Amino acid sequence: MDDILNDKHNVFKYRNFKSQRSKKNRRGKNKWAIKEKTAIDIISYVEEKRQILLQSGFFQEVQETIKSKLFPPHRSKIVDIVCYGIGSIEKSIISQYQFALVLILRDLFGITGKAYAYDPISTSIDLEILLHYEINTIDANEKAKRTITNQTLFYMPHCPLGLYNNVIASNWEIKKLEKILLVGNRLDFYDETMSTSLLNSKAPYIGPISFFSSKYDDNLLIQMPTGTFDNLCWQWFPVDRELEKLDGKIEFWSSKITLEETEDPEII
């Protein structure tokens, strides 16, 4: 990612040290000690990343996609946003960019409902940052088994396959699937690269994605612009009563095993 390579916080800097140390330093106080970053420092880095993205061609493409495909009347208005697996905002420049995109998407969609986030490696400073941006921290590792009631954007950059499976499985009914918009790995990729038996054992709810992809072509999947957030895309189930047409298809709705029977994914 060119933006990251050019980020001023990702550059090694060197300083010449005097060989003569003061008496104060000889007492054990090092005036060259690196100052630990605070939540305020990291927030400033996030805001820098947000401005970099807002001024990029990537943002222009994302904005156009949302307006042309994902805003009403194409889809109902997004109410809530759930973020899994963005990593430590304090520790990672990649995570700072991913989190900056969360903030941008919240603004673009005009999300006024709840925002949630969880990553097992979150630090105390990460939690301060989430609080600053009014994002609720999910207290326990729910392994993406969250049942929704509102139109919800799931933001899951490069999460394990099992977590995508759990999001879909936990909302495996017509009225809920229609409310999911997912930003994550392209799910039909797994159907293309894994055997049917292996995919069914690890993530039985992912298989139907290939059914929709072949039936509706690119109307249910839009690739993110390349070069910034590689291999991420928008994905959703059909609306306008299309899922109801499958209501009587036993092989589609009823041939799934329960979540308890599937392998637990490695959490994020």
PDB file of C-alpha atoms in Angstrom:
ATOM      1  CA  MET A   1       0.000   0.000   0.000  1.00  0.00           C
ATOM      2  CA  ASP A   2       1.740   3.144  -1.273  1.00  0.00           C
ATOM      3  CA  ASP A   3       0.013   5.359   1.269  1.00  0.00           C
ATOM      4  CA  ILE A   4       1.374   3.283   4.097  1.00  0.00           C
ATOM      5  CA  LEU A   5       4.878   3.203   2.678  1.00  0.00           C
ATOM      6  CA  ASN A   6       4.858   6.981   2.563  1.00  0.00           C
ATOM      7  CA  ASP A   7       3.351   7.387   6.014  1.00  0.00           C
ATOM      8  CA  LYS A   8       5.567   9.629   8.127  1.00  0.00           C
ATOM      9  CA  HIS A   9       4.972   7.417  11.182  1.00  0.00           C
ATOM     10  CA  ASN A  10       6.418   4.430   9.325  1.00  0.00           C
ATOM     11  CA  VAL A  11       9.870   5.877   8.700  1.00  0.00           C
ATOM     12  CA  PHE A  12      12.972   4.996  10.665  1.00  0.00           C
ATOM     13  CA  LYS A  13      14.670   8.037  12.138  1.00  0.00           C
ATOM     14  CA  TYR A  14      18.149   8.228  13.623  1.00  0.00           C
ATOM     15  CA  ARG A  15      19.590  10.595  16.177  1.00  0.00           C
ATOM     16  CA  ASN A  16      23.243  11.138  17.108  1.00  0.00           C
ATOM     17  CA  PHE A  17      23.846  10.605  20.815  1.00  0.00           C
ATOM     18  CA  LYS A  18      26.534  12.369  22.789  1.00  0.00           C
ATOM     19  CA  SER A  19      28.995   9.999  24.373  1.00  0.00           C
ATOM     20  CA  GLN A  20      29.209  12.235  27.451  1.00  0.00           C
ATOM     21  CA  ARG A  21      26.218  11.645  29.735  1.00  0.00           C
ATOM     22  CA  SER A  22      25.128  14.148  32.324  1.00  0.00           C
ATOM     23  CA  LYS A  23      25.156  13.368  36.030  1.00  0.00           C
ATOM     24  CA  LYS A  24      21.364  13.142  35.892  1.00  0.00           C
ATOM     25  CA  ASN A  25      21.584  10.503  33.187  1.00  0.00           C
ATOM     26  CA  ARG A  26      24.216   8.593  35.143  1.00  0.00           C
ATOM     27  CA  ARG A  27      21.733   8.376  37.973  1.00  0.00           C
ATOM     28  CA  GLY A  28      19.540   6.244  35.712  1.00  0.00           C
ATOM     29  CA  LYS A  29      17.387   8.871  33.965  1.00  0.00           C
ATOM     30  CA  ASN A  30      17.762   8.706  30.202  1.00  0.00           C
ATOM     31  CA  LYS A  31      16.684  11.919  28.529  1.00  0.00           C
ATOM     32  CA  TRP A  32      16.540  10.068  25.198  1.00  0.00           C
ATOM     33  CA  ALA A  33      13.975   7.570  26.455  1.00  0.00           C
ATOM     34  CA  ILE A  34      11.232   7.052  23.875  1.00  0.00           C
ATOM     35  CA  LYS A  35       7.965   8.558  24.971  1.00  0.00           C
ATOM     36  CA  GLU A  36       5.116   6.063  24.964  1.00  0.00           C
ATOM     37  CA  LYS A  37       2.248   6.942  22.665  1.00  0.00           C
ATOM     38  CA  THR A  38      -1.036   7.978  24.246  1.00  0.00           C
ATOM     39  CA  ALA A  39      -4.564   7.538  22.944  1.00  0.00           C
ATOM     40  CA  ILE A  40      -4.470  11.184  21.830  1.00  0.00           C
ATOM     41  CA  ASP A  41      -1.351  10.463  19.758  1.00  0.00           C
ATOM     42  CA  ILE A  42      -2.944   7.457  18.056  1.00  0.00           C
ATOM     43  CA  ILE A  43      -6.162   9.373  17.388  1.00  0.00           C
ATOM     44  CA  SER A  44      -4.095  11.994  15.558  1.00  0.00           C
ATOM     45  CA  TYR A  45      -2.557   9.208  13.444  1.00  0.00           C
ATOM     46  CA  VAL A  46      -6.026   7.830  12.647  1.00  0.00           C
ATOM     47  CA  GLU A  47      -7.180  11.279  11.564  1.00  0.00           C
ATOM     48  CA  GLU A  48      -4.144  11.576   9.298  1.00  0.00           C
ATOM     49  CA  LYS A  49      -5.026   8.230   7.726  1.00  0.00           C
ATOM     50  CA  ARG A  50      -8.625   9.346   7.304  1.00  0.00           C
ATOM     51  CA  GLN A  51      -7.500  12.462   5.421  1.00  0.00           C
ATOM     52  CA  ILE A  52      -5.177  10.410   3.216  1.00  0.00           C
ATOM     53  CA  LEU A  53      -8.059   8.117   2.278  1.00  0.00           C
ATOM     54  CA  LEU A  54     -10.515  10.974   1.737  1.00  0.00           C
ATOM     55  CA  GLN A  55      -8.119  12.579  -0.732  1.00  0.00           C
ATOM     56  CA  SER A  56      -7.454   9.344  -2.640  1.00  0.00           C
ATOM     57  CA  GLY A  57      -8.918   7.865  -5.782  1.00  0.00           C
ATOM     58  CA  PHE A  58      -9.870   4.897  -3.630  1.00  0.00           C
ATOM     59  CA  PHE A  59     -12.346   7.058  -1.704  1.00  0.00           C
ATOM     60  CA  GLN A  60     -13.883   8.386  -4.906  1.00  0.00           C
ATOM     61  CA  GLU A  61     -14.526   4.823  -6.113  1.00  0.00           C
ATOM     62  CA  VAL A  62     -15.980   3.730  -2.763  1.00  0.00           C
ATOM     63  CA  GLN A  63     -18.225   6.786  -2.649  1.00  0.00           C
ATOM     64  CA  GLU A  64     -19.503   6.158  -6.174  1.00  0.00           C
ATOM     65  CA  THR A  65     -20.198   2.493  -5.413  1.00  0.00           C
ATOM     66  CA  ILE A  66     -22.210   3.358  -2.330  1.00  0.00           C
ATOM     67  CA  LYS A  67     -24.268   5.973  -4.150  1.00  0.00           C
ATOM     68  CA  SER A  68     -24.949   3.841  -7.219  1.00  0.00           C
ATOM     69  CA  LYS A  69     -25.532   0.431  -5.596  1.00  0.00           C
ATOM     70  CA  LEU A  70     -25.934   0.549  -1.840  1.00  0.00           C
ATOM     71  CA  PHE A  71     -27.978   3.644  -1.008  1.00  0.00           C
ATOM     72  CA  PRO A  72     -31.781   3.625  -1.062  1.00  0.00           C
ATOM     73  CA  PRO A  73     -33.659   2.781  -3.213  1.00  0.00           C
ATOM     74  CA  HIS A  74     -31.176   0.018  -4.095  1.00  0.00           C
ATOM     75  CA  ARG A  75     -30.972  -1.142  -0.463  1.00  0.00           C
ATOM     76  CA  SER A  76     -32.545  -0.049   2.796  1.00  0.00           C
ATOM     77  CA  LYS A  77     -30.608   2.426   4.914  1.00  0.00           C
ATOM     78  CA  ILE A  78     -27.850   0.927   7.064  1.00  0.00           C
ATOM     79  CA  VAL A  79     -28.578   1.422  10.771  1.00  0.00           C
ATOM     80  CA  ASP A  80     -25.792  -0.386  12.679  1.00  0.00           C
ATOM     81  CA  ILE A  81     -22.178  -1.320  12.009  1.00  0.00           C
ATOM     82  CA  VAL A  82     -20.236  -4.242  13.507  1.00  0.00           C
ATOM     83  CA  CYS A  83     -16.448  -4.463  13.144  1.00  0.00           C
ATOM     84  CA  TYR A  84     -14.475  -7.673  13.670  1.00  0.00           C
ATOM     85  CA  GLY A  85     -10.768  -8.191  13.219  1.00  0.00           C
ATOM     86  CA  ILE A  86      -9.326  -4.736  12.567  1.00  0.00           C
ATOM     87  CA  GLY A  87      -6.388  -5.501  14.859  1.00  0.00           C
ATOM     88  CA  SER A  88      -4.702  -3.125  17.283  1.00  0.00           C
ATOM     89  CA  ILE A  89      -5.094   0.504  16.266  1.00  0.00           C
ATOM     90  CA  GLU A  90      -2.331   1.402  18.676  1.00  0.00           C
ATOM     91  CA  LYS A  91       0.193  -1.093  17.320  1.00  0.00           C
ATOM     92  CA  SER A  92      -0.504  -1.346  13.594  1.00  0.00           C
ATOM     93  CA  ILE A  93      -0.485   1.195  10.764  1.00  0.00           C
ATOM     94  CA  ILE A  94      -2.612  -1.210   8.696  1.00  0.00           C
ATOM     95  CA  SER A  95      -5.177  -1.252  11.511  1.00  0.00           C
ATOM     96  CA  GLN A  96      -5.171   2.543  11.609  1.00  0.00           C
ATOM     97  CA  TYR A  97      -6.083   2.623   7.921  1.00  0.00           C
ATOM     98  CA  GLN A  98      -8.734  -0.049   8.391  1.00  0.00           C
ATOM     99  CA  PHE A  99     -10.221   1.847  11.308  1.00  0.00           C
ATOM    100  CA  ALA A 100     -10.110   5.133   9.379  1.00  0.00           C
ATOM    101  CA  LEU A 101     -12.191   3.437   6.680  1.00  0.00           C
ATOM    102  CA  VAL A 102     -14.738   2.404   9.329  1.00  0.00           C
ATOM    103  CA  LEU A 103     -15.156   6.063  10.271  1.00  0.00           C
ATOM    104  CA  ILE A 104     -15.485   7.068   6.630  1.00  0.00           C
ATOM    105  CA  LEU A 105     -18.106   4.397   5.939  1.00  0.00           C
ATOM    106  CA  ARG A 106     -20.087   5.424   9.005  1.00  0.00           C
ATOM    107  CA  ASP A 107     -20.219   8.963   7.646  1.00  0.00           C
ATOM    108  CA  LEU A 108     -20.959   7.943   4.045  1.00  0.00           C
ATOM    109  CA  PHE A 109     -23.858   5.715   5.051  1.00  0.00           C
ATOM    110  CA  GLY A 110     -25.077   8.218   7.639  1.00  0.00           C
ATOM    111  CA  ILE A 111     -25.180   5.451  10.255  1.00  0.00           C
ATOM    112  CA  THR A 112     -27.067   6.727  13.287  1.00  0.00           C
ATOM    113  CA  GLY A 113     -27.553   3.439  15.150  1.00  0.00           C
ATOM    114  CA  LYS A 114     -25.056   1.466  17.188  1.00  0.00           C
ATOM    115  CA  ALA A 115     -21.430   0.813  16.253  1.00  0.00           C
ATOM    116  CA  TYR A 116     -19.612  -2.177  17.739  1.00  0.00           C
ATOM    117  CA  ALA A 117     -16.061  -3.521  17.508  1.00  0.00           C
ATOM    118  CA  TYR A 118     -14.105  -6.512  18.751  1.00  0.00           C
ATOM    119  CA  ASP A 119     -10.597  -7.836  18.356  1.00  0.00           C
ATOM    120  CA  PRO A 120      -8.918 -10.092  20.920  1.00  0.00           C
ATOM    121  CA  ILE A 121      -5.626  -8.196  20.667  1.00  0.00           C
ATOM    122  CA  SER A 122      -7.135  -4.811  21.506  1.00  0.00           C
ATOM    123  CA  THR A 123      -5.086  -2.856  24.036  1.00  0.00           C
ATOM    124  CA  SER A 124      -6.299  -0.467  26.722  1.00  0.00           C
ATOM    125  CA  ILE A 125      -5.396   2.410  24.393  1.00  0.00           C
ATOM    126  CA  ASP A 126      -7.425   0.794  21.604  1.00  0.00           C
ATOM    127  CA  LEU A 127     -10.422   0.757  23.926  1.00  0.00           C
ATOM    128  CA  GLU A 128      -9.908   4.448  24.699  1.00  0.00           C
ATOM    129  CA  ILE A 129      -9.860   5.188  20.981  1.00  0.00           C
ATOM    130  CA  LEU A 130     -13.086   3.266  20.374  1.00  0.00           C
ATOM    131  CA  LEU A 131     -14.728   5.143  23.224  1.00  0.00           C
ATOM    132  CA  HIS A 132     -13.549   8.467  21.757  1.00  0.00           C
ATOM    133  CA  TYR A 133     -15.315   7.640  18.481  1.00  0.00           C
ATOM    134  CA  GLU A 134     -18.434   6.384  20.262  1.00  0.00           C
ATOM    135  CA  ILE A 135     -17.916   2.781  19.177  1.00  0.00           C
ATOM    136  CA  ASN A 136     -19.068   0.158  21.659  1.00  0.00           C
ATOM    137  CA  THR A 137     -16.576  -2.518  22.609  1.00  0.00           C
ATOM    138  CA  ILE A 138     -17.944  -6.063  22.484  1.00  0.00           C
ATOM    139  CA  ASP A 139     -16.914  -7.451  25.862  1.00  0.00           C
ATOM    140  CA  ALA A 140     -16.729 -11.170  25.086  1.00  0.00           C
ATOM    141  CA  ASN A 141     -15.464 -13.175  22.142  1.00  0.00           C
ATOM    142  CA  GLU A 142     -18.767 -13.932  20.441  1.00  0.00           C
ATOM    143  CA  LYS A 143     -17.016 -15.556  17.439  1.00  0.00           C
ATOM    144  CA  ALA A 144     -19.145 -13.453  15.072  1.00  0.00           C
ATOM    145  CA  LYS A 145     -22.338 -15.245  16.161  1.00  0.00           C
ATOM    146  CA  ARG A 146     -24.300 -12.001  16.344  1.00  0.00           C
ATOM    147  CA  THR A 147     -27.982 -12.031  15.449  1.00  0.00           C
ATOM    148  CA  ILE A 148     -29.169  -8.753  13.974  1.00  0.00           C
ATOM    149  CA  THR A 149     -32.455  -6.892  14.050  1.00  0.00           C
ATOM    150  CA  ASN A 150     -31.542  -3.797  12.016  1.00  0.00           C
ATOM    151  CA  GLN A 151     -29.916  -3.257   8.642  1.00  0.00           C
ATOM    152  CA  THR A 152     -26.289  -3.936   9.541  1.00  0.00           C
ATOM    153  CA  LEU A 153     -22.910  -3.431   7.915  1.00  0.00           C
ATOM    154  CA  PHE A 154     -20.424  -6.122   8.979  1.00  0.00           C
ATOM    155  CA  TYR A 155     -16.881  -4.822   8.493  1.00  0.00           C
ATOM    156  CA  MET A 156     -14.560  -7.843   8.602  1.00  0.00           C
ATOM    157  CA  PRO A 157     -11.272  -7.270   6.730  1.00  0.00           C
ATOM    158  CA  HIS A 158      -9.470 -10.574   6.078  1.00  0.00           C
ATOM    159  CA  CYS A 159     -11.144 -12.514   8.894  1.00  0.00           C
ATOM    160  CA  PRO A 160     -10.956 -16.333   9.098  1.00  0.00           C
ATOM    161  CA  LEU A 161     -13.465 -18.257   7.007  1.00  0.00           C
ATOM    162  CA  GLY A 162     -15.307 -19.554  10.080  1.00  0.00           C
ATOM    163  CA  LEU A 163     -16.229 -16.067  11.218  1.00  0.00           C
ATOM    164  CA  TYR A 164     -17.926 -15.233   7.923  1.00  0.00           C
ATOM    165  CA  ASN A 165     -19.763 -18.534   8.207  1.00  0.00           C
ATOM    166  CA  ASN A 166     -20.947 -17.663  11.724  1.00  0.00           C
ATOM    167  CA  VAL A 167     -22.338 -14.274  10.697  1.00  0.00           C
ATOM    168  CA  ILE A 168     -24.447 -15.881   7.983  1.00  0.00           C
ATOM    169  CA  ALA A 169     -25.438 -18.911  10.066  1.00  0.00           C
ATOM    170  CA  SER A 170     -26.591 -16.740  12.979  1.00  0.00           C
ATOM    171  CA  ASN A 171     -28.945 -14.892  10.644  1.00  0.00           C
ATOM    172  CA  TRP A 172     -30.062 -17.778   8.449  1.00  0.00           C
ATOM    173  CA  GLU A 173     -33.570 -16.605   7.652  1.00  0.00           C
ATOM    174  CA  ILE A 174     -34.977 -14.451   4.902  1.00  0.00           C
ATOM    175  CA  LYS A 175     -35.739 -11.287   6.852  1.00  0.00           C
ATOM    176  CA  LYS A 176     -32.292 -11.203   8.466  1.00  0.00           C
ATOM    177  CA  LEU A 177     -30.130 -12.096   5.464  1.00  0.00           C
ATOM    178  CA  GLU A 178     -31.706  -9.252   3.516  1.00  0.00           C
ATOM    179  CA  LYS A 179     -30.421  -6.858   6.179  1.00  0.00           C
ATOM    180  CA  ILE A 180     -26.733  -7.841   5.958  1.00  0.00           C
ATOM    181  CA  LEU A 181     -24.114  -5.902   4.032  1.00  0.00           C
ATOM    182  CA  LEU A 182     -20.667  -7.460   4.366  1.00  0.00           C
ATOM    183  CA  VAL A 183     -17.257  -5.938   3.725  1.00  0.00           C
ATOM    184  CA  GLY A 184     -14.733  -8.763   3.762  1.00  0.00           C
ATOM    185  CA  ASN A 185     -13.055 -11.464   1.716  1.00  0.00           C
ATOM    186  CA  ARG A 186     -14.792 -12.558  -1.445  1.00  0.00           C
ATOM    187  CA  LEU A 187     -16.767 -15.550  -0.189  1.00  0.00           C
ATOM    188  CA  ASP A 188     -17.277 -17.398  -3.474  1.00  0.00           C
ATOM    189  CA  PHE A 189     -13.477 -17.613  -3.666  1.00  0.00           C
ATOM    190  CA  TYR A 190     -13.647 -20.360  -1.030  1.00  0.00           C
ATOM    191  CA  ASP A 191     -16.124 -22.338  -3.133  1.00  0.00           C
ATOM    192  CA  GLU A 192     -13.771 -22.041  -6.092  1.00  0.00           C
ATOM    193  CA  THR A 193     -10.634 -23.113  -4.224  1.00  0.00           C
ATOM    194  CA  MET A 194     -11.873 -25.693  -1.677  1.00  0.00           C
ATOM    195  CA  SER A 195     -13.495 -29.066  -2.257  1.00  0.00           C
ATOM    196  CA  THR A 196     -17.223 -29.201  -1.551  1.00  0.00           C
ATOM    197  CA  SER A 197     -16.769 -31.656   1.319  1.00  0.00           C
ATOM    198  CA  LEU A 198     -14.059 -29.547   2.973  1.00  0.00           C
ATOM    199  CA  LEU A 199     -16.054 -26.333   2.626  1.00  0.00           C
ATOM    200  CA  ASN A 200     -19.190 -27.970   3.984  1.00  0.00           C
ATOM    201  CA  SER A 201     -17.323 -29.259   7.024  1.00  0.00           C
ATOM    202  CA  LYS A 202     -15.627 -25.968   7.822  1.00  0.00           C
ATOM    203  CA  ALA A 203     -18.197 -23.413   6.677  1.00  0.00           C
ATOM    204  CA  PRO A 204     -21.471 -24.950   5.432  1.00  0.00           C
ATOM    205  CA  TYR A 205     -23.218 -21.598   5.158  1.00  0.00           C
ATOM    206  CA  ILE A 206     -20.689 -20.175   2.702  1.00  0.00           C
ATOM    207  CA  GLY A 207     -21.592 -22.531  -0.147  1.00  0.00           C
ATOM    208  CA  PRO A 208     -24.867 -20.767  -1.030  1.00  0.00           C
ATOM    209  CA  ILE A 209     -22.899 -17.624  -1.826  1.00  0.00           C
ATOM    210  CA  SER A 210     -21.736 -19.266  -5.058  1.00  0.00           C
ATOM    211  CA  PHE A 211     -25.390 -19.920  -5.918  1.00  0.00           C
ATOM    212  CA  PHE A 212     -26.185 -16.233  -5.661  1.00  0.00           C
ATOM    213  CA  SER A 213     -23.013 -15.172  -7.465  1.00  0.00           C
ATOM    214  CA  SER A 214     -23.833 -17.336 -10.483  1.00  0.00           C
ATOM    215  CA  LYS A 215     -27.505 -16.342 -10.499  1.00  0.00           C
ATOM    216  CA  TYR A 216     -27.163 -12.607 -10.003  1.00  0.00           C
ATOM    217  CA  ASP A 217     -23.681 -12.029 -11.479  1.00  0.00           C
ATOM    218  CA  ASP A 218     -22.110  -8.838 -10.103  1.00  0.00           C
ATOM    219  CA  ASN A 219     -25.284  -7.413  -8.627  1.00  0.00           C
ATOM    220  CA  LEU A 220     -24.483  -8.884  -5.210  1.00  0.00           C
ATOM    221  CA  LEU A 221     -20.730  -8.404  -5.101  1.00  0.00           C
ATOM    222  CA  ILE A 222     -18.514  -5.424  -5.833  1.00  0.00           C
ATOM    223  CA  GLN A 223     -14.740  -5.633  -5.563  1.00  0.00           C
ATOM    224  CA  MET A 224     -13.022  -2.924  -3.561  1.00  0.00           C
ATOM    225  CA  PRO A 225     -10.559  -0.804  -5.582  1.00  0.00           C
ATOM    226  CA  THR A 226      -7.225  -2.594  -5.825  1.00  0.00           C
ATOM    227  CA  GLY A 227      -4.013  -1.316  -4.336  1.00  0.00           C
ATOM    228  CA  THR A 228      -5.318  -0.102  -0.999  1.00  0.00           C
ATOM    229  CA  PHE A 229      -7.590  -2.719   0.568  1.00  0.00           C
ATOM    230  CA  ASP A 230      -6.729  -5.693  -1.623  1.00  0.00           C
ATOM    231  CA  ASN A 231      -9.142  -8.633  -1.860  1.00  0.00           C
ATOM    232  CA  LEU A 232     -11.944  -6.925   0.059  1.00  0.00           C
ATOM    233  CA  CYS A 233     -15.369  -6.532  -1.489  1.00  0.00           C
ATOM    234  CA  TRP A 234     -18.963  -5.601  -0.775  1.00  0.00           C
ATOM    235  CA  GLN A 235     -21.328  -8.590  -0.548  1.00  0.00           C
ATOM    236  CA  TRP A 236     -24.992  -8.998   0.239  1.00  0.00           C
ATOM    237  CA  PHE A 237     -27.978 -11.242  -0.303  1.00  0.00           C
ATOM    238  CA  PRO A 238     -30.696 -10.293  -2.784  1.00  0.00           C
ATOM    239  CA  VAL A 239     -33.597  -8.140  -1.709  1.00  0.00           C
ATOM    240  CA  ASP A 240     -36.960  -7.404  -3.361  1.00  0.00           C
ATOM    241  CA  ARG A 241     -38.436 -10.759  -2.290  1.00  0.00           C
ATOM    242  CA  GLU A 242     -35.850 -12.797  -4.227  1.00  0.00           C
ATOM    243  CA  LEU A 243     -35.012 -14.869  -1.149  1.00  0.00           C
ATOM    244  CA  GLU A 244     -38.676 -15.726  -0.703  1.00  0.00           C
ATOM    245  CA  LYS A 245     -38.560 -17.568  -4.026  1.00  0.00           C
ATOM    246  CA  LEU A 246     -36.179 -20.021  -2.355  1.00  0.00           C
ATOM    247  CA  ASP A 247     -38.453 -20.522   0.638  1.00  0.00           C
ATOM    248  CA  GLY A 248     -39.597 -23.945  -0.528  1.00  0.00           C
ATOM    249  CA  LYS A 249     -36.197 -25.198  -1.641  1.00  0.00           C
ATOM    250  CA  ILE A 250     -35.310 -27.718   1.053  1.00  0.00           C
ATOM    251  CA  GLU A 251     -31.786 -28.185  -0.285  1.00  0.00           C
ATOM    252  CA  PHE A 252     -31.064 -24.502   0.195  1.00  0.00           C
ATOM    253  CA  TRP A 253     -32.593 -23.685   3.574  1.00  0.00           C
ATOM    254  CA  SER A 254     -32.706 -26.964   5.463  1.00  0.00           C
ATOM    255  CA  SER A 255     -29.541 -28.879   4.665  1.00  0.00           C
ATOM    256  CA  LYS A 256     -27.298 -26.972   7.069  1.00  0.00           C
ATOM    257  CA  ILE A 257     -25.819 -28.323  10.257  1.00  0.00           C
ATOM    258  CA  THR A 258     -25.963 -26.325  13.451  1.00  0.00           C
ATOM    259  CA  LEU A 259     -23.257 -23.940  14.569  1.00  0.00           C
ATOM    260  CA  GLU A 260     -22.425 -26.256  17.452  1.00  0.00           C
ATOM    261  CA  GLU A 261     -21.481 -28.965  14.965  1.00  0.00           C
ATOM    262  CA  THR A 262     -19.074 -26.832  12.946  1.00  0.00           C
ATOM    263  CA  GLU A 263     -15.451 -26.310  13.797  1.00  0.00           C
ATOM    264  CA  ASP A 264     -14.885 -23.217  15.907  1.00  0.00           C
ATOM    265  CA  PRO A 265     -12.895 -20.679  13.910  1.00  0.00           C
ATOM    266  CA  GLU A 266      -9.694 -19.228  15.175  1.00  0.00           C
ATOM    267  CA  ILE A 267     -10.945 -15.911  16.411  1.00  0.00           C
ATOM    268  CA  ILE A 268      -9.639 -13.138  14.263  1.00  0.00           C
TER     269      ILE A 268
END
